[in-house]
XYZ file of C-alpha atoms in Angstrom:
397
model
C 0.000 0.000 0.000
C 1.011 3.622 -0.494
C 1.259 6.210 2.080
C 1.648 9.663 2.572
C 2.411 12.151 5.183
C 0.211 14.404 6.899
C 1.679 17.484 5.174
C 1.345 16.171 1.916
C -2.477 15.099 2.424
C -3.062 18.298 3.447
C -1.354 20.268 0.424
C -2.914 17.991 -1.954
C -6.362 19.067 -0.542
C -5.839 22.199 -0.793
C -4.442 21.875 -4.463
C -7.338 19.501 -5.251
C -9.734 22.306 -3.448
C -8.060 25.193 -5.831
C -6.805 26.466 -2.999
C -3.023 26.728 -4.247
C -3.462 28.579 -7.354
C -3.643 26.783 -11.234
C -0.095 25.437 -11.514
C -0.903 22.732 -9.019
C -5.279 22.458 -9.520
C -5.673 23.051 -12.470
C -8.485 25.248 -11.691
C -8.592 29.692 -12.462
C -8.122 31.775 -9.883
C -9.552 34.585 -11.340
C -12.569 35.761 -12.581
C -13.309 39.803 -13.431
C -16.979 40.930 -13.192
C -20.226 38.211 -13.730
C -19.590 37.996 -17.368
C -19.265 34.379 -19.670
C -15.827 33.996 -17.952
C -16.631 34.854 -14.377
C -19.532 32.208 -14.620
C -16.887 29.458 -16.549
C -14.553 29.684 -13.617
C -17.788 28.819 -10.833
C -18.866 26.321 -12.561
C -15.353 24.791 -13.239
C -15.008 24.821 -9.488
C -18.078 23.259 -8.522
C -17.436 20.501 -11.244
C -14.326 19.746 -9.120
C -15.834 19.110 -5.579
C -19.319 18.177 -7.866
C -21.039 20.321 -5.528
C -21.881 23.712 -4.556
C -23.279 23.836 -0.761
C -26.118 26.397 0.189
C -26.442 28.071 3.222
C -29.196 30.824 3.785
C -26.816 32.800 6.856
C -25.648 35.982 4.732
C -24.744 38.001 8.272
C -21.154 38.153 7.033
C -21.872 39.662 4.215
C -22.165 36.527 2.150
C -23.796 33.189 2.140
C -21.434 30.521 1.895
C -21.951 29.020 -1.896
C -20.621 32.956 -2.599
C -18.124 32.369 0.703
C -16.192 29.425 -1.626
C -16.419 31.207 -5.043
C -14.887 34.444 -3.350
C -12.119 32.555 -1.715
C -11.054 30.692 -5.112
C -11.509 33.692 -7.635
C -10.078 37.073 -7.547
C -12.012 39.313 -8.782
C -15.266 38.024 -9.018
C -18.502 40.706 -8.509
C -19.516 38.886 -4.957
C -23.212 39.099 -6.343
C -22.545 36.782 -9.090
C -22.988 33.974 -6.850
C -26.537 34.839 -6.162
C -27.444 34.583 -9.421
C -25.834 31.641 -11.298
C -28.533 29.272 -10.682
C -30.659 30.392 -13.919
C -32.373 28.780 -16.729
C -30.036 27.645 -19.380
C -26.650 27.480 -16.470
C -24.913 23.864 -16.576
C -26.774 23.772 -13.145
C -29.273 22.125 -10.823
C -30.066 21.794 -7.326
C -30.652 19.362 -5.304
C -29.669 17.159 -2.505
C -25.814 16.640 -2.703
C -23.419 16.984 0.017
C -26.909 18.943 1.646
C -29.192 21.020 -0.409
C -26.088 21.885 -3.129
C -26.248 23.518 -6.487
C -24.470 20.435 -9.254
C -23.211 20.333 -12.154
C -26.007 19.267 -14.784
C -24.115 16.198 -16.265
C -24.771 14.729 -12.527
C -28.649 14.985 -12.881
C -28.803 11.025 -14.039
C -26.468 10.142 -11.497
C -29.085 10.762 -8.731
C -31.619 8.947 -9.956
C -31.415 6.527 -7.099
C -31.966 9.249 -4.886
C -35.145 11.009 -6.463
C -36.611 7.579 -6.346
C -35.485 6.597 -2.800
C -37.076 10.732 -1.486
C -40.672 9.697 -3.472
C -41.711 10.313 0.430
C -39.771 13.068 1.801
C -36.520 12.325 4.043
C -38.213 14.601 6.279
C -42.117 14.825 6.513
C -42.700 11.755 4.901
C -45.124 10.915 1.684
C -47.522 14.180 2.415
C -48.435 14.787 -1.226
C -50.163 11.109 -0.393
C -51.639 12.561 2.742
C -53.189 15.586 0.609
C -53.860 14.716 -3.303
C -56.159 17.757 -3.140
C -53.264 19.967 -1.898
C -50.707 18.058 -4.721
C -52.945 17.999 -7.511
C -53.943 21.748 -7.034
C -50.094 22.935 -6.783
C -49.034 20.954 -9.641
C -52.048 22.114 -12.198
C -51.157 25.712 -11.111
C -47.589 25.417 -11.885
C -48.464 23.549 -15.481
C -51.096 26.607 -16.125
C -49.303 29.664 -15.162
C -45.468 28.732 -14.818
C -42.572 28.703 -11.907
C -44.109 29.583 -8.889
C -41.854 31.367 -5.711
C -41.806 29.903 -3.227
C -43.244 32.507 -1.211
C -46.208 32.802 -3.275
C -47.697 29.083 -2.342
C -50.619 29.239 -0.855
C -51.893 28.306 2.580
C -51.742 28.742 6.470
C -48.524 30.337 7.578
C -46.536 29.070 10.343
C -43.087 30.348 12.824
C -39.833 28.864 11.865
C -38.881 25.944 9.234
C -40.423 22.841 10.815
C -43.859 24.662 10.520
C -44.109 25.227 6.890
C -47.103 25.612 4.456
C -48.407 22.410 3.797
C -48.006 23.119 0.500
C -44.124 24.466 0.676
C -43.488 21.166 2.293
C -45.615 19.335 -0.597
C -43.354 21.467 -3.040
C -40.442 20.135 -1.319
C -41.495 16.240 -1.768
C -42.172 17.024 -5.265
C -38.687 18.232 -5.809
C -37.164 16.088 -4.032
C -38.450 13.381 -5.804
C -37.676 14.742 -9.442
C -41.644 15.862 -10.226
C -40.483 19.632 -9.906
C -37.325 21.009 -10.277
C -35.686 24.665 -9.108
C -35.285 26.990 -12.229
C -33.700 29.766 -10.105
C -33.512 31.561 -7.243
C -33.738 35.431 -6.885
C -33.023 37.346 -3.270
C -32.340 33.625 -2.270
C -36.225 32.405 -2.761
C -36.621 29.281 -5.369
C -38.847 29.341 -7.842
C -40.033 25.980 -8.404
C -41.011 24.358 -11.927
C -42.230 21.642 -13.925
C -38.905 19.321 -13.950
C -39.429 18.836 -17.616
C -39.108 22.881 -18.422
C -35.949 23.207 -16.294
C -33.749 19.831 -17.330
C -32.811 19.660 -20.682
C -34.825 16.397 -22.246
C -31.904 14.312 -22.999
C -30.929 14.948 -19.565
C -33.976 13.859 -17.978
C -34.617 10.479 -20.090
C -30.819 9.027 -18.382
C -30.246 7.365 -15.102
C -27.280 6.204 -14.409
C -27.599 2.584 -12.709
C -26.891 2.552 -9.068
C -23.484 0.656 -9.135
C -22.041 3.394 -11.586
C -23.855 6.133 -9.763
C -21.758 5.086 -6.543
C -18.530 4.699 -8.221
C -19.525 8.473 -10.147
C -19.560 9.854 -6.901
C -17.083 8.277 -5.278
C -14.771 9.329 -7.906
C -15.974 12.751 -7.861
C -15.536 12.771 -4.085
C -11.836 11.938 -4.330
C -11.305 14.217 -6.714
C -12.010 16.992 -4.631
C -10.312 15.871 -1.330
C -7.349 14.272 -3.021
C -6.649 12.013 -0.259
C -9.605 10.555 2.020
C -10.678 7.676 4.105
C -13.749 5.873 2.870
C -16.295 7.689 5.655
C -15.250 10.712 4.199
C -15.830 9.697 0.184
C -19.682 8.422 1.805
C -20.075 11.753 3.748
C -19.291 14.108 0.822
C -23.330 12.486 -0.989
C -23.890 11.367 2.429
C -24.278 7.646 1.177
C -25.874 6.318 4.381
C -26.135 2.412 5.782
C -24.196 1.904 2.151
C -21.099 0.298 3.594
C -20.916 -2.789 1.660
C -22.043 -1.291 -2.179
C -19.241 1.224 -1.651
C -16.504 -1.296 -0.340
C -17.748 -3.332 -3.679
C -17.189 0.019 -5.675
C -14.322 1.217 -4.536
C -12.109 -2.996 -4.992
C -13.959 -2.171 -8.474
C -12.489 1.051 -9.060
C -9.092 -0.322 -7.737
C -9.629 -3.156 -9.865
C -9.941 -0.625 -12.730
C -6.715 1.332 -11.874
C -8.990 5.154 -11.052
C -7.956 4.640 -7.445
C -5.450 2.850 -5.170
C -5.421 2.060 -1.483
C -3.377 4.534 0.684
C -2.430 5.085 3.635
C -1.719 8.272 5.868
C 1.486 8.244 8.169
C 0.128 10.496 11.473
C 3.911 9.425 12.872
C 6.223 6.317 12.878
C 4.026 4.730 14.447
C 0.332 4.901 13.323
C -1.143 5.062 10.064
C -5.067 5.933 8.888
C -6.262 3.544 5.731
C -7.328 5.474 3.225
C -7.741 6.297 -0.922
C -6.048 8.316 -3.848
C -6.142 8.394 -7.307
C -2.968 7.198 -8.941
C -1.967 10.702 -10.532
C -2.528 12.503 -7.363
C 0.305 10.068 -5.649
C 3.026 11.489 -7.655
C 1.400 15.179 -7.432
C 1.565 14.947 -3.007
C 5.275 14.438 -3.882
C 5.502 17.342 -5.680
C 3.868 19.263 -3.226
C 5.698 18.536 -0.291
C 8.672 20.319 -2.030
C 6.963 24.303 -2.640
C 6.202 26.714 0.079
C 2.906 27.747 0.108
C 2.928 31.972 0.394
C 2.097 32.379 3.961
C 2.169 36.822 4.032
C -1.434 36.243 2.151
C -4.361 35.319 3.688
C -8.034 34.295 2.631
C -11.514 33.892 4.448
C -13.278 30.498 3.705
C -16.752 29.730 4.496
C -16.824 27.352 7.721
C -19.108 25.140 5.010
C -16.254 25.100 2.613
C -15.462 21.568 1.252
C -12.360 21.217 2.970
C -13.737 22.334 6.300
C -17.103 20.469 6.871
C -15.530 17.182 7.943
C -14.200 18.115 11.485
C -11.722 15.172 12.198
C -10.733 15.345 9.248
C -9.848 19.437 9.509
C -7.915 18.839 12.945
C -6.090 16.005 11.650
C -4.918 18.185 8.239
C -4.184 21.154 10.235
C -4.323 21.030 13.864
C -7.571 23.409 13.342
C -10.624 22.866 15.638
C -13.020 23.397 12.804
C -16.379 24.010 15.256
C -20.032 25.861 14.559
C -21.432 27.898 16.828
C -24.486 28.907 15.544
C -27.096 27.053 17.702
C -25.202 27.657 21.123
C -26.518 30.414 23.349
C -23.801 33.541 22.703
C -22.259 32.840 26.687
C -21.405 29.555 25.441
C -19.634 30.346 22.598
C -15.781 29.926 22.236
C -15.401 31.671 19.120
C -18.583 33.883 17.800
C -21.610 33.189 15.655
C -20.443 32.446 12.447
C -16.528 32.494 12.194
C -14.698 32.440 8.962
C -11.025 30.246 9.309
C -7.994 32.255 7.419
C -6.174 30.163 5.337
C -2.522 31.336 4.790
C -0.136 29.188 2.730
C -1.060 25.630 3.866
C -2.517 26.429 7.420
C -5.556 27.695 9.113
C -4.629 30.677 10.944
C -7.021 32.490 12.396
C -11.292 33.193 12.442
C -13.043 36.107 12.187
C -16.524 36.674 13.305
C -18.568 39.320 11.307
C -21.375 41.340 10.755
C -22.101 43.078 8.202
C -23.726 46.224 8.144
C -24.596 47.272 4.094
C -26.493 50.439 4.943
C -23.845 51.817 7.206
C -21.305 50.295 4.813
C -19.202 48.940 7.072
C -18.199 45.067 8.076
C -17.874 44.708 11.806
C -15.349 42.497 13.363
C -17.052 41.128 15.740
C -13.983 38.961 17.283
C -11.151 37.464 15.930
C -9.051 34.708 17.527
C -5.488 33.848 16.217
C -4.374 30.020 16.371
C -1.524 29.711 19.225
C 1.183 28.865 16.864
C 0.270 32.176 14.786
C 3.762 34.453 14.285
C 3.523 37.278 12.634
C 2.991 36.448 9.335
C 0.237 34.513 10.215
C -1.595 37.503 11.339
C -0.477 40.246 9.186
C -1.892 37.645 6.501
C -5.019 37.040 8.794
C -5.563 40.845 8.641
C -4.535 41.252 4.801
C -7.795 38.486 4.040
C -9.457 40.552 6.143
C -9.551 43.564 4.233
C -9.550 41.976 0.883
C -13.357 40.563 1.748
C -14.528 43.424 2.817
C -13.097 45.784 -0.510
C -14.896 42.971 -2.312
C -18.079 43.421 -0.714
C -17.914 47.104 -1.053
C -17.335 47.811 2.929
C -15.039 49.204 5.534
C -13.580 46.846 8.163
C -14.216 48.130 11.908
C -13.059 46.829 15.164
């Protein structure tokens, strides 16, 4: 079996993640505007990780789908995000790593899970529950078009678990590949017929659930570089589907697209794990540059290399936590920190608010890692005010 070290798994995610500019991903690192060229380089880095995450917290100034585009491409308009989900994008949404934006060539690829969410993960089969409710929202959308999800009819209710009826009827229906989202504007879908929004020749092809596995297990890898098997499931979260995707991945080995390998912690113990074959000889490579570590840049604590939390503090050393749902005296950190990457480690977290009719972006707190010197922070601070010039505020303390 191969192995690598720690410091090369970690470079090579970061490379993998377009994190450590073209020469070693392959990927652009800059995009001018929300022209044709700003929306190629997205859409080249969510074919990478295969997925786009969505997240509706914006109190930073940005939601993080716009979060991991800003980090990756310099110069991109920071409102371009909001809008690439549009009729006619290489796009679709759906449920991914969590409710994700993907590239269109994956639509056929999921067809094991719109069948498996014909009753919502969630609430169950409620379009069974109320045909009346189903039928109505269904002939509406066929007779006058999208609808916004806003605009659905019925009884109102306080906070997400008390949803229309119909919203949550919507929902199923998505889910389950009936309707699909043709965009979003201010962050509200606007659902559709599934058959107006996916190209035809799209629609009419599922992929067969052995190849769909090994699709996304591929896909997976590709973005993480190196990973242990929970991690490849995680990334689709591909649950109770231990032994299909031990029987994929001894088929993709078998095929030579990826080899066992493991990861040396020290001399002593060692993490099983899996690489492609041409990432084995680019780790080498890597473990011979030095990553710039005077510039700094804010990622999105949902970024793809930060969701998986072991995974973060065994990379980096990085407690990787969220703090949104603890009471503020419980906090360690802040509300909704954003890590600073500089060169190949995690630096520092900010905590922000941003405040667009006063123009400013509030630093709420920032905590620098203990091993920080002072290029760490100068580069912490330097990310810093990059963000905010790209959202179009003034950093305050």
């Amino acid at each position: 079996m191969d192995s690598i070290g720690v410091r090369e798994a970690r470079r090579l995610a970061l490379a993998q993640a377009g994190l450590l500019g073209t020469r070693w991903s392959g990927l652009p690192t800059r995009a001018s505007g929300r022209g044709k060229r700003a929306r190629q380089g997205a859409h080249a880095i969510i074919r990478r990780f295969g997925y786009l995450q969505l997240d509706t917290v914006s109190i930073a100034g940005a939601r993080s789908h716009g979060l991991v585009l800003l980090s990756r491409l310099e110069g991109l308009d920071a409102k371009l995000p909001e809008q690439l989900l549009q009729p006619g994008e290489p796009l679709f949404e759906y449920w991914g790593h969590e409710a994700c934006w993907l590239p269109m060539e994956l639509y056929p690829v999921f067809a094991f899970r719109r069948r498996a969410f014909q009753a919502h993960p969630w609430w169950g089969d409620l379009a069974s529950k109320h045909p009346e409710v189903s039928d109505q929202l269904l002939a509406r959308i066929r007779a006058e078009g999208p609808l916004r999800s806003v605009d659905l009819e019925g009884q109102g209710g306080r906070g997400w678990w008390d949803l229309k009826i119909a919203k949550k009827i919507a929902n199923q229906l998505w889910s389950a590949g009936v309707l699909a989202i043709r965009e979003r504007k201010n962050f509200q879908r606007s659902y559709d017929l599934a058959e107006r929004v996916i190209p035809a020749d799209v629609l009419a092809e599922e992929t067969p659930f052995e190849d769909a596995i090994k699709t996304l297990l591929l896909r997976a890898l590709a973005g993480h570089g190196w990973a242990q098997t929970g991690t490849l499931a995680a990334t689709w979260r591909l649950r109770n589907l231990r032994p299909e995707i031990n029987t994929a991945l001894e088929e993709l080995r078998e095929a030579g697209k990826v080899e066992p390998c493991a990861l040396r912690l020290d001399k002593h113990r060692k993490l099983e794990g899996w690489i492609r074959p041409s990432d084995i000889e680019l780790a080498a490579r890597l473990r011979r540059i030095r990553p710039r570590k005077d510039h700094g840049v804010l990622l999105s604590p949902f970024d793809p290399v930060l969701w998986d939390r072991k995974r973060v503090q065994m990379l980096f050393g990085f407690d990787q936590i969220l703090e949104i749902f603890k009471p503020a005296p419980q906090r360690v950190y802040g509300y909704y920190c954003l890590p600073v990457l500089a060169g190949d480690r995690l630096v520092a977290r900010f905590d922000l608010k941003a405040d667009r009719k006063g123009g400013r972006l509030q630093v709420l707190s920032v905590h620098h890692e203990a091993d920080s010197d002072a290029s760490a922070k100068q580069a912490a601070w330097s990310a810093l005010g990059c963000y905010a010039d790209r959202l179009g505020l003034q950093p305050t303390t």
